mmCIF file with all atom_site columns, C-alpha atoms and ligand atoms in Angstrom:
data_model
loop_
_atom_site.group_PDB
_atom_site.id
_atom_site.type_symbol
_atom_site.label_atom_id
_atom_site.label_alt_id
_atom_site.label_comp_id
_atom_site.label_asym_id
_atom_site.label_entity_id
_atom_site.label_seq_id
_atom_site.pdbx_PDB_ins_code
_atom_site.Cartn_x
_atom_site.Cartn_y
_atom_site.Cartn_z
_atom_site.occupancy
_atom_site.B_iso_or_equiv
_atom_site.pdbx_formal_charge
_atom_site.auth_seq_id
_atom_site.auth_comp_id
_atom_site.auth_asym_id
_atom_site.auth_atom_id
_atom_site.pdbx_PDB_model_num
ATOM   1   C CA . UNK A 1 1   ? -8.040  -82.292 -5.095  1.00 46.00 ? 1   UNK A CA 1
ATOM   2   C CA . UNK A 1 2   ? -9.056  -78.738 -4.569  1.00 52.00 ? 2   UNK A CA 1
ATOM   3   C CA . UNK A 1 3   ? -6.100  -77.378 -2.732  1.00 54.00 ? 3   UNK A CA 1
ATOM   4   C CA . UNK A 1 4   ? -5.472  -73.951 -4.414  1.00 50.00 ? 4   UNK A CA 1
ATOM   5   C CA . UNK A 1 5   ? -9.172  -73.330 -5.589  1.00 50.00 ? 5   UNK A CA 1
ATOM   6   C CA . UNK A 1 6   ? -9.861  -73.419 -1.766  1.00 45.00 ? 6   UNK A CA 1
ATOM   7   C CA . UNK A 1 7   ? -6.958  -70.889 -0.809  1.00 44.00 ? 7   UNK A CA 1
ATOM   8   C CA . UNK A 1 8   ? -7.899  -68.749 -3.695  1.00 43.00 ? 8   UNK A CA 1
ATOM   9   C CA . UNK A 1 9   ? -11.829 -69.232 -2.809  1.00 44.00 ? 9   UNK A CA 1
ATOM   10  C CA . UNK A 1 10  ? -11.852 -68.427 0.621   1.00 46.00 ? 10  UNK A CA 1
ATOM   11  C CA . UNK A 1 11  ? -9.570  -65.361 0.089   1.00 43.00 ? 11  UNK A CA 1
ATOM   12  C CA . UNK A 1 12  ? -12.023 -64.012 -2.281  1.00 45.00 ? 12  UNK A CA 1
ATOM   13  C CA . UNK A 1 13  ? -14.665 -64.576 -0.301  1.00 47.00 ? 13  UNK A CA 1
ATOM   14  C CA . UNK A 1 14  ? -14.379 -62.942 2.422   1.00 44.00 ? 14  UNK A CA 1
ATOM   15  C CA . UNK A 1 15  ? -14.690 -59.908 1.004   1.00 41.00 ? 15  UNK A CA 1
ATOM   16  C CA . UNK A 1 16  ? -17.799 -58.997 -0.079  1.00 42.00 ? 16  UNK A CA 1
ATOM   17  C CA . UNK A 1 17  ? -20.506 -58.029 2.161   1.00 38.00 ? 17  UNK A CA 1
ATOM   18  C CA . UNK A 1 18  ? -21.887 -55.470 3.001   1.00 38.00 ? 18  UNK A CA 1
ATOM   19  C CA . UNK A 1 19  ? -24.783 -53.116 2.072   1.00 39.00 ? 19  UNK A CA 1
ATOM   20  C CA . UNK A 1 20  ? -24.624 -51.154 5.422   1.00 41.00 ? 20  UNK A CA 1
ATOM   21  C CA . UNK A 1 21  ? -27.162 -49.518 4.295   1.00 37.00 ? 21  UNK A CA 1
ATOM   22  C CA . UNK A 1 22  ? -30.355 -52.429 3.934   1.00 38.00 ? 22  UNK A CA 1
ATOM   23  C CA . UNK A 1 23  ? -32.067 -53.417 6.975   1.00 40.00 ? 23  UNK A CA 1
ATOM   24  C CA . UNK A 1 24  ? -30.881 -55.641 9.222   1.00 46.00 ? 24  UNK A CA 1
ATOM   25  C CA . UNK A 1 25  ? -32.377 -58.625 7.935   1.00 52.00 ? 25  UNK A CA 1
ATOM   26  C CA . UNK A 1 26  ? -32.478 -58.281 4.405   1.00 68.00 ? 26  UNK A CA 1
ATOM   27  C CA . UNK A 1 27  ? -28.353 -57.776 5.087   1.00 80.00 ? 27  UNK A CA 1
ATOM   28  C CA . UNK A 1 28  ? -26.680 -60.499 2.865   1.00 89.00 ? 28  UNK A CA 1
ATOM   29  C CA . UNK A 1 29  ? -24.304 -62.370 4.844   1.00 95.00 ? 29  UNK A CA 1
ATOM   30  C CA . UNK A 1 30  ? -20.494 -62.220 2.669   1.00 96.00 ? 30  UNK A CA 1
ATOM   31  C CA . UNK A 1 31  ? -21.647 -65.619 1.636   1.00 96.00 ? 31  UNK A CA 1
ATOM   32  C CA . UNK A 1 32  ? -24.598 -64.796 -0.134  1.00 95.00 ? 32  UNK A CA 1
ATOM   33  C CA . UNK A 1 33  ? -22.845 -61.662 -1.453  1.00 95.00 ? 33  UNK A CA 1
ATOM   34  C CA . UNK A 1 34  ? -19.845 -63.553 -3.152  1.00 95.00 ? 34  UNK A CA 1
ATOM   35  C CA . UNK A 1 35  ? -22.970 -65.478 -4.694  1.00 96.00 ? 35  UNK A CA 1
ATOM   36  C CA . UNK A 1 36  ? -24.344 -62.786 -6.108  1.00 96.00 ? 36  UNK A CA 1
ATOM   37  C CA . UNK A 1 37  ? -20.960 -62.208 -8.119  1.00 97.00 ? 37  UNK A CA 1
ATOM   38  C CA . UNK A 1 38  ? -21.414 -65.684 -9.369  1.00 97.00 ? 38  UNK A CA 1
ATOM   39  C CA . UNK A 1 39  ? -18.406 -66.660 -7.370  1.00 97.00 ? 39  UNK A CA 1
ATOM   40  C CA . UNK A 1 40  ? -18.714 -69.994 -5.237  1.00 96.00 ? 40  UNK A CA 1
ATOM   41  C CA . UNK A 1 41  ? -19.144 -69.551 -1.145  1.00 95.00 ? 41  UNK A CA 1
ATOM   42  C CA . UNK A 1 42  ? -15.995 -72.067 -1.359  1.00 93.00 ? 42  UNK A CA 1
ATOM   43  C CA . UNK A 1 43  ? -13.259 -69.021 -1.494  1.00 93.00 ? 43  UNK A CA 1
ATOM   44  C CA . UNK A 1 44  ? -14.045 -67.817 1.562   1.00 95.00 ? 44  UNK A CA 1
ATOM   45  C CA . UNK A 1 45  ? -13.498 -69.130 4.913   1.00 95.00 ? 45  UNK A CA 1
ATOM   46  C CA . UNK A 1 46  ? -16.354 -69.912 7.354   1.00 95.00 ? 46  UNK A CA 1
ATOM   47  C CA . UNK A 1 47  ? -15.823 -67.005 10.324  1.00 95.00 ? 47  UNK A CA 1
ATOM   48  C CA . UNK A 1 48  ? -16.489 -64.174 8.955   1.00 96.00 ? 48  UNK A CA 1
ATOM   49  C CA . UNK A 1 49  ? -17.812 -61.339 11.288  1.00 96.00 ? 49  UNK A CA 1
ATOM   50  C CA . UNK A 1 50  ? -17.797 -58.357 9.378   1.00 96.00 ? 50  UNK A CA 1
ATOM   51  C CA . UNK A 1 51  ? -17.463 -56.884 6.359   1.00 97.00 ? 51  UNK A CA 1
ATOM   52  C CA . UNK A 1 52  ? -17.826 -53.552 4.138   1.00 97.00 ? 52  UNK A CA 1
ATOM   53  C CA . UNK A 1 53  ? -18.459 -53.393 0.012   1.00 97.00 ? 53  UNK A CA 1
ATOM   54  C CA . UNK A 1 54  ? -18.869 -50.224 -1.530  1.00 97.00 ? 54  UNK A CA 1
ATOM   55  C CA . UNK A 1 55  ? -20.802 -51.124 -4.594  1.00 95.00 ? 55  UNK A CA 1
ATOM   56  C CA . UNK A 1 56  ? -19.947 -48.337 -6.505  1.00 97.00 ? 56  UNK A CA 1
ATOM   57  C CA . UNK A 1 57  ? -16.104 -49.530 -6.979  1.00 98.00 ? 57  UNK A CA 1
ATOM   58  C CA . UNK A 1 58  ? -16.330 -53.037 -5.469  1.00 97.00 ? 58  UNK A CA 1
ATOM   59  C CA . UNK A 1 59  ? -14.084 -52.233 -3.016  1.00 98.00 ? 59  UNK A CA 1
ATOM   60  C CA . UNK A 1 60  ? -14.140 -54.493 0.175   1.00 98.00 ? 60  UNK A CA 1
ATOM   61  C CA . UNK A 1 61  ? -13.058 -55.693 3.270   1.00 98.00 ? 61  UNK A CA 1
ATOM   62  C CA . UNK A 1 62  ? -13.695 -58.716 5.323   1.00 97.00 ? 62  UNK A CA 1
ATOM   63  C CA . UNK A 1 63  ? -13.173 -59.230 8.949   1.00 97.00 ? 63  UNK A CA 1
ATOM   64  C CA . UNK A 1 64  ? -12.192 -61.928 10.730  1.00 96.00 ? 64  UNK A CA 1
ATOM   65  C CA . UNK A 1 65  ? -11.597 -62.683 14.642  1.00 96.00 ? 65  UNK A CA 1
ATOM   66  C CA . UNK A 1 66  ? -8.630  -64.147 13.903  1.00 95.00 ? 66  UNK A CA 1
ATOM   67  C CA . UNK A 1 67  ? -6.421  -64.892 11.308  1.00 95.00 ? 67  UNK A CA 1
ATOM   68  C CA . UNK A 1 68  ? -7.071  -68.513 9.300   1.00 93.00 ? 68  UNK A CA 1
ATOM   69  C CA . UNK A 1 69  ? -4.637  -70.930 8.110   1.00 93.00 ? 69  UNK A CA 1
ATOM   70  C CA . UNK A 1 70  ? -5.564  -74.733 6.784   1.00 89.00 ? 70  UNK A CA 1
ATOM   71  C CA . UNK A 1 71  ? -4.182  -76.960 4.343   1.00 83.00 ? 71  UNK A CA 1
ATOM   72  C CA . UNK A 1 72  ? -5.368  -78.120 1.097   1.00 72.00 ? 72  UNK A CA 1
ATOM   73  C CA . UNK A 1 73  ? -5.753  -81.900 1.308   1.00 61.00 ? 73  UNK A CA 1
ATOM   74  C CA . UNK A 1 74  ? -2.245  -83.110 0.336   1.00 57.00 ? 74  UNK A CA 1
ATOM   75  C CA . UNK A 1 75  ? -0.872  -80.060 -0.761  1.00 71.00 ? 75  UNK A CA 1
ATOM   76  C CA . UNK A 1 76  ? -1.287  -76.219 -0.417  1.00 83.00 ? 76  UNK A CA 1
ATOM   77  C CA . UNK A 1 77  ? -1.263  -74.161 2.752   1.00 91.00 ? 77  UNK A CA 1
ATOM   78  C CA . UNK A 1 78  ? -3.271  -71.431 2.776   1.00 92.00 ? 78  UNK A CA 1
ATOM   79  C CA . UNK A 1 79  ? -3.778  -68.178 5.284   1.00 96.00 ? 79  UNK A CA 1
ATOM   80  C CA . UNK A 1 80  ? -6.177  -65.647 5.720   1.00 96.00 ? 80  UNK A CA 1
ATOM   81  C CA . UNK A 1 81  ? -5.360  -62.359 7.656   1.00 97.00 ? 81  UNK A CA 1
ATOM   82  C CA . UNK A 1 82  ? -8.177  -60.926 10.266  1.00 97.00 ? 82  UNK A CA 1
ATOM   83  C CA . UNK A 1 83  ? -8.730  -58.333 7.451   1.00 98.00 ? 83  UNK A CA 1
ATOM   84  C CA . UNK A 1 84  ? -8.659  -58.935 3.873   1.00 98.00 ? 84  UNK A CA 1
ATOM   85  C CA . UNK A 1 85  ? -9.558  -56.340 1.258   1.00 98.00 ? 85  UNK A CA 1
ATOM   86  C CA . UNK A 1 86  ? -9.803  -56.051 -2.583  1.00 98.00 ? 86  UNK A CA 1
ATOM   87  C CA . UNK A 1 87  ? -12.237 -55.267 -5.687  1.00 98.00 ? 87  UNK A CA 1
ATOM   88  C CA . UNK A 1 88  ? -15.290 -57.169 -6.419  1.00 98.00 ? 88  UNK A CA 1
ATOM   89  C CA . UNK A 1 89  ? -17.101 -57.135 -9.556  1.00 98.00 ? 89  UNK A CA 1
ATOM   90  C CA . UNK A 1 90  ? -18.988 -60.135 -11.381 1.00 98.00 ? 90  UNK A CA 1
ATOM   91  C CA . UNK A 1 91  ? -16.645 -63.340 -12.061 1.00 98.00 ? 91  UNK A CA 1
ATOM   92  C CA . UNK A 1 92  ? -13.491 -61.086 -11.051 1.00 98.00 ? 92  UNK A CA 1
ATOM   93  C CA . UNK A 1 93  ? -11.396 -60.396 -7.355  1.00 98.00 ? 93  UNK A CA 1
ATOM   94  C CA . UNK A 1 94  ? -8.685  -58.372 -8.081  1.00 98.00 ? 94  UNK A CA 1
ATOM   95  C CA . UNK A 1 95  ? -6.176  -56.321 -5.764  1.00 98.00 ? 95  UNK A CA 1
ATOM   96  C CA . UNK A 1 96  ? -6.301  -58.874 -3.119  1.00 98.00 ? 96  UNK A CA 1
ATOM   97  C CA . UNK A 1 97  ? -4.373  -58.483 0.202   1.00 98.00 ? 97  UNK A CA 1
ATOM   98  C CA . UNK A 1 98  ? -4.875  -60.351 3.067   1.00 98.00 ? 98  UNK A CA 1
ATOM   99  C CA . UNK A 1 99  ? -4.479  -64.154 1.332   1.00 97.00 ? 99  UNK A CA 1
ATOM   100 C CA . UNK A 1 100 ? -1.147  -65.992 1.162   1.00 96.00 ? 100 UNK A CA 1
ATOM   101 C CA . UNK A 1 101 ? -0.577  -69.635 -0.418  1.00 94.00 ? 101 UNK A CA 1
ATOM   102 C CA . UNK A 1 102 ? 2.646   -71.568 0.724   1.00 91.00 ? 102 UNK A CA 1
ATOM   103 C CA . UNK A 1 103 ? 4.121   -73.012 -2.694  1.00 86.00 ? 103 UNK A CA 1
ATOM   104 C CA . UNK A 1 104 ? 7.380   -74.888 -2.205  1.00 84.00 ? 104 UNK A CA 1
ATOM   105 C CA . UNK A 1 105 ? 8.468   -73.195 0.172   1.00 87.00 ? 105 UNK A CA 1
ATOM   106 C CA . UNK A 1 106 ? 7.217   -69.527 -0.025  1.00 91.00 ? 106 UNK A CA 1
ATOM   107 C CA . UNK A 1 107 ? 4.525   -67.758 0.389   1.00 94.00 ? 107 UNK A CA 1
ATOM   108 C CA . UNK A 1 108 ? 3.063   -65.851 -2.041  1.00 95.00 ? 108 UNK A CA 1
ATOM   109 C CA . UNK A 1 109 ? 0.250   -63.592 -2.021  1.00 97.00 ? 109 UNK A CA 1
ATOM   110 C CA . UNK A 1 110 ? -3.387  -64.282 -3.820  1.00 97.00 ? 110 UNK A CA 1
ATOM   111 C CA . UNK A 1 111 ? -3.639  -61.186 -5.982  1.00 98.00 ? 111 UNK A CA 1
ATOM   112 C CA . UNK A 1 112 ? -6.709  -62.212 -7.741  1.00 98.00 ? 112 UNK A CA 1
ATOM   113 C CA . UNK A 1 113 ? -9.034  -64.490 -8.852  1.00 97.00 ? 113 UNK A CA 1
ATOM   114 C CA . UNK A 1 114 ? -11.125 -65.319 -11.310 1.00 97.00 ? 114 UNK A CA 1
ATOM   115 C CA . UNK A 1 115 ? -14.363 -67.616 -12.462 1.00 97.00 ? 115 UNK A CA 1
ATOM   116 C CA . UNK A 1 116 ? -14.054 -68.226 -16.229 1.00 96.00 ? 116 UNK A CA 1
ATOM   117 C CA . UNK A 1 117 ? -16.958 -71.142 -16.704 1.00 96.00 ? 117 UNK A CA 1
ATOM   118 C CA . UNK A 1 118 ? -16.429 -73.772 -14.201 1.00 96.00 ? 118 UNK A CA 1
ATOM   119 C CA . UNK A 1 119 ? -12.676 -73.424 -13.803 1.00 95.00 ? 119 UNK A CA 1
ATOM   120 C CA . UNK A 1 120 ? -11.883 -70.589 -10.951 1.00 93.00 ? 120 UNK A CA 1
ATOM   121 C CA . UNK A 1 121 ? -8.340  -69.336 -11.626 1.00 95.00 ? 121 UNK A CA 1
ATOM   122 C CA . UNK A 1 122 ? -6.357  -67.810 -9.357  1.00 94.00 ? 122 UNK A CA 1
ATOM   123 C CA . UNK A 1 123 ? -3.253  -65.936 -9.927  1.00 96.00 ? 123 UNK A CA 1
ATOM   124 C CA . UNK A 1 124 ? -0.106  -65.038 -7.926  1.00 95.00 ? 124 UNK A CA 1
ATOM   125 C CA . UNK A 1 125 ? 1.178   -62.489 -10.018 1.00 91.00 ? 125 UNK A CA 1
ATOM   126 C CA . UNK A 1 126 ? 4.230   -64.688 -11.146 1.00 87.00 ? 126 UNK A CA 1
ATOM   127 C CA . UNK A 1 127 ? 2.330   -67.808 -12.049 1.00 91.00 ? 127 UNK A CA 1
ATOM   128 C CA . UNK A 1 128 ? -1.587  -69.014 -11.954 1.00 92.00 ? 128 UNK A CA 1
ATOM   129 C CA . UNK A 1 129 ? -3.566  -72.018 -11.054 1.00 89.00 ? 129 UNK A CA 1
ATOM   130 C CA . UNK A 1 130 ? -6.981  -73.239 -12.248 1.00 90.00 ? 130 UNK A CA 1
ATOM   131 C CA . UNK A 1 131 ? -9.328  -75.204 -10.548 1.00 88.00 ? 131 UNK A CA 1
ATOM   132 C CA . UNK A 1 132 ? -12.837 -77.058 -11.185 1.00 89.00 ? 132 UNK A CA 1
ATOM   133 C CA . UNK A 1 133 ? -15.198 -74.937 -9.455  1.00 92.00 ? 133 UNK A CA 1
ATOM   134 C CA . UNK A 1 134 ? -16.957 -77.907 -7.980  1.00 89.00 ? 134 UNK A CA 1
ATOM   135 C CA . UNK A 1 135 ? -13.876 -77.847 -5.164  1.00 86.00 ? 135 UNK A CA 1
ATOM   136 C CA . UNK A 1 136 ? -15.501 -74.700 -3.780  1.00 89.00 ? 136 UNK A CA 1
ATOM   137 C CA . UNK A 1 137 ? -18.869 -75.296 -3.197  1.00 90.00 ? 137 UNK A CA 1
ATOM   138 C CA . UNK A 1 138 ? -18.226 -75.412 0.512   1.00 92.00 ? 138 UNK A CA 1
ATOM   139 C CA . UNK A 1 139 ? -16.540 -72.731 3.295   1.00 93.00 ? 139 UNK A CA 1
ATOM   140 C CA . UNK A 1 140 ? -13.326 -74.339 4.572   1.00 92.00 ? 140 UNK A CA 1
ATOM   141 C CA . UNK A 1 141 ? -12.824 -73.974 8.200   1.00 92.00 ? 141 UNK A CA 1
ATOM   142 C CA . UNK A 1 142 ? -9.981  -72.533 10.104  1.00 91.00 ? 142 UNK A CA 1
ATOM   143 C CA . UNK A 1 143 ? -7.893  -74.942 10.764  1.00 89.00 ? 143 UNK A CA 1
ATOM   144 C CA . UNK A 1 144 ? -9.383  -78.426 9.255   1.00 87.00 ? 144 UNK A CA 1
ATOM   145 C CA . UNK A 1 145 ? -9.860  -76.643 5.749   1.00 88.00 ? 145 UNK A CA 1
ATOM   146 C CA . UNK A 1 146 ? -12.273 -78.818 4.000   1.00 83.00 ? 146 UNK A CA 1
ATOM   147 C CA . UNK A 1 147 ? -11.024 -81.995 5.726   1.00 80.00 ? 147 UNK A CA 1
ATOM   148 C CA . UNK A 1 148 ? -13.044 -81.639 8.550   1.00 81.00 ? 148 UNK A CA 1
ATOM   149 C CA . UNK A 1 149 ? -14.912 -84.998 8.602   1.00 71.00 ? 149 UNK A CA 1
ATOM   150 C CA . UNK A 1 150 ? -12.695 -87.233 7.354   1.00 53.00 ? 150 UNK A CA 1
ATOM   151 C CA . UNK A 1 151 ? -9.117  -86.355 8.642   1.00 47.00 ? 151 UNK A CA 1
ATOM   152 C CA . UNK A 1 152 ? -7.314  -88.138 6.361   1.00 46.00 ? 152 UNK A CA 1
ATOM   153 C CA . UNK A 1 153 ? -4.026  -86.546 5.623   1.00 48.00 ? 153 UNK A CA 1
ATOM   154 C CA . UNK A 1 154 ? -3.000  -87.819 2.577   1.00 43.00 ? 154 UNK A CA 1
ATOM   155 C CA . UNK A 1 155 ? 0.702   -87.383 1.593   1.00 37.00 ? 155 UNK A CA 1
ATOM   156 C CA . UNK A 1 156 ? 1.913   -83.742 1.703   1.00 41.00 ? 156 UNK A CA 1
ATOM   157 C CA . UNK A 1 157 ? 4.655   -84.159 -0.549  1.00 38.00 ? 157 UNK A CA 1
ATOM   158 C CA . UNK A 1 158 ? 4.260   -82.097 -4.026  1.00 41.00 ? 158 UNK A CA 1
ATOM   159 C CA . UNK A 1 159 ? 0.804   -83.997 -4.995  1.00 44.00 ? 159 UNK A CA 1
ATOM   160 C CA . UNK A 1 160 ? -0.581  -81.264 -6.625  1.00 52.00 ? 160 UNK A CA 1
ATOM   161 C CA . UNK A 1 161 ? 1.498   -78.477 -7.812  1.00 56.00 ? 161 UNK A CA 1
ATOM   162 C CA . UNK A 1 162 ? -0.576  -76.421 -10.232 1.00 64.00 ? 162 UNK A CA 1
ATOM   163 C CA . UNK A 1 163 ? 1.189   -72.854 -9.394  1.00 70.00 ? 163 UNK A CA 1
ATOM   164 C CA . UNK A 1 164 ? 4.314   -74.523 -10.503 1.00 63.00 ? 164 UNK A CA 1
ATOM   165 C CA . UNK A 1 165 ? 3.254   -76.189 -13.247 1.00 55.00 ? 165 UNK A CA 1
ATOM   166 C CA . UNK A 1 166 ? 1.032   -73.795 -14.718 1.00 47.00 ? 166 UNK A CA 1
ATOM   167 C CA . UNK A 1 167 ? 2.467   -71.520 -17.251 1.00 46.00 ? 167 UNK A CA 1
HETATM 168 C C1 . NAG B 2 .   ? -15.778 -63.282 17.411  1.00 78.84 ? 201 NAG B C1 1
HETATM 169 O O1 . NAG B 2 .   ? -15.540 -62.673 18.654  1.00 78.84 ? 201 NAG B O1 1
HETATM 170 C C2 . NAG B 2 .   ? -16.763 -62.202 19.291  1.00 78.84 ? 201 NAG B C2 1
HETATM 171 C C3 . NAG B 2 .   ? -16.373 -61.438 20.547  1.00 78.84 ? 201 NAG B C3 1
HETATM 172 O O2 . NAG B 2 .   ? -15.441 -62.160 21.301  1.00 78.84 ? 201 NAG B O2 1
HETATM 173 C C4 . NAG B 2 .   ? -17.649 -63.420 19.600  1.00 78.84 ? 201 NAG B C4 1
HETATM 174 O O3 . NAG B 2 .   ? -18.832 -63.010 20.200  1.00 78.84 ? 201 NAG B O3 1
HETATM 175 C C5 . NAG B 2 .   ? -17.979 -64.139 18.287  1.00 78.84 ? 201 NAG B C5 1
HETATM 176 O O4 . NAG B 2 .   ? -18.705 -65.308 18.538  1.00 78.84 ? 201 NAG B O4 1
HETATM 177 C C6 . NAG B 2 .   ? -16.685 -64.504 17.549  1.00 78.84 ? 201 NAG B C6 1
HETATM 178 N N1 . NAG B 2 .   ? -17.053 -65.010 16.243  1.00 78.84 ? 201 NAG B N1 1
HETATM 179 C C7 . NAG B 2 .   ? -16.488 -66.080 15.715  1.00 78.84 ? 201 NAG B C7 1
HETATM 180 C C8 . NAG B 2 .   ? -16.972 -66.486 14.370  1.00 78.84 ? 201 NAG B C8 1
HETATM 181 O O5 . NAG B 2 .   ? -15.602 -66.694 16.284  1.00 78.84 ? 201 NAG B O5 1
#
């Protein structure tokens, strides 16, 4: 299924929130804010506390209380750090830090991401991966990922490989 798109997703997503300087309520949460870059709320983790966007340069950071790791459902592991930062602008994250996915056996860092149509792609720097963008319409959790209800496990051996494969 959607295991990198949600890694990539939720690293993007955390990022993007915050016009410090609206009142309180009219605040968009990070959620709504990653909307409003047409990206899906899917790339970014449910949690987040805090953020900051200057939206001058798109540069952001995200808070969490903790970090966030989860598994894609029969495949990638993802992991979010308590901060993640990078540049937001419409359909692009770039400069990402904070986001790790666990291919084979190493983990490489999410350096950016991007919507292209209804495939989100998200690159590595060596290698990319693109997913539907329907795998993203939801936060994963910490933890359960987006396996939450049903906690099927599936087979964790090499189902979906798309950072390898991908050219
Ligand atoms: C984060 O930590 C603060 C202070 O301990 C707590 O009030 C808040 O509920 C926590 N938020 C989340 C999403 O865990």
């Amino acid at each position: 299924m959607s295991h990198l798109t949600i890694i990539i997703v939720s690293i993007i997503f955390l990022s993007p929130l915050a016009f410090a300087v609206t009142a309180e309520s009219d605040t968009p949460t990070a959620y709504s804010l990653l909307q409003s870059y047409n990206f899906p709320v899917g790339i970014l983790p449910k949690g987040v506390v805090a953020y900051d966007l200057d939206t001058t340069t798109g540069k952001f950071h995200a808070y969490f209380n903790n970090s966030c790791s989860f598994s894609l459902v029969g495949s990638y592991q993802l992991n979010y750090k308590s901060t993640i930062s990078g540049y937001i602008s419409e359909n692009k994250l770039k400069k990402l830090t904070g986001v790790k996915v666990k291919v084979l056996f190493l983990w490489l860092n999410i350096v950016e991401v991007i919507r292209n149509g209804d495939e989100m792609e998200f690159s590595v720097g060596i290698t990319s991966a693109n997913f539907a963008i329907q795998e993203f319409l939801e936060s994963p959790q910490c933890g359960c990922g987006f396996e939450c209800k049903d906690s099927k496990l599936g087979s964790f051996a090499g189902r979906n490989t798309p950072f390898v494969s991908s050219s």
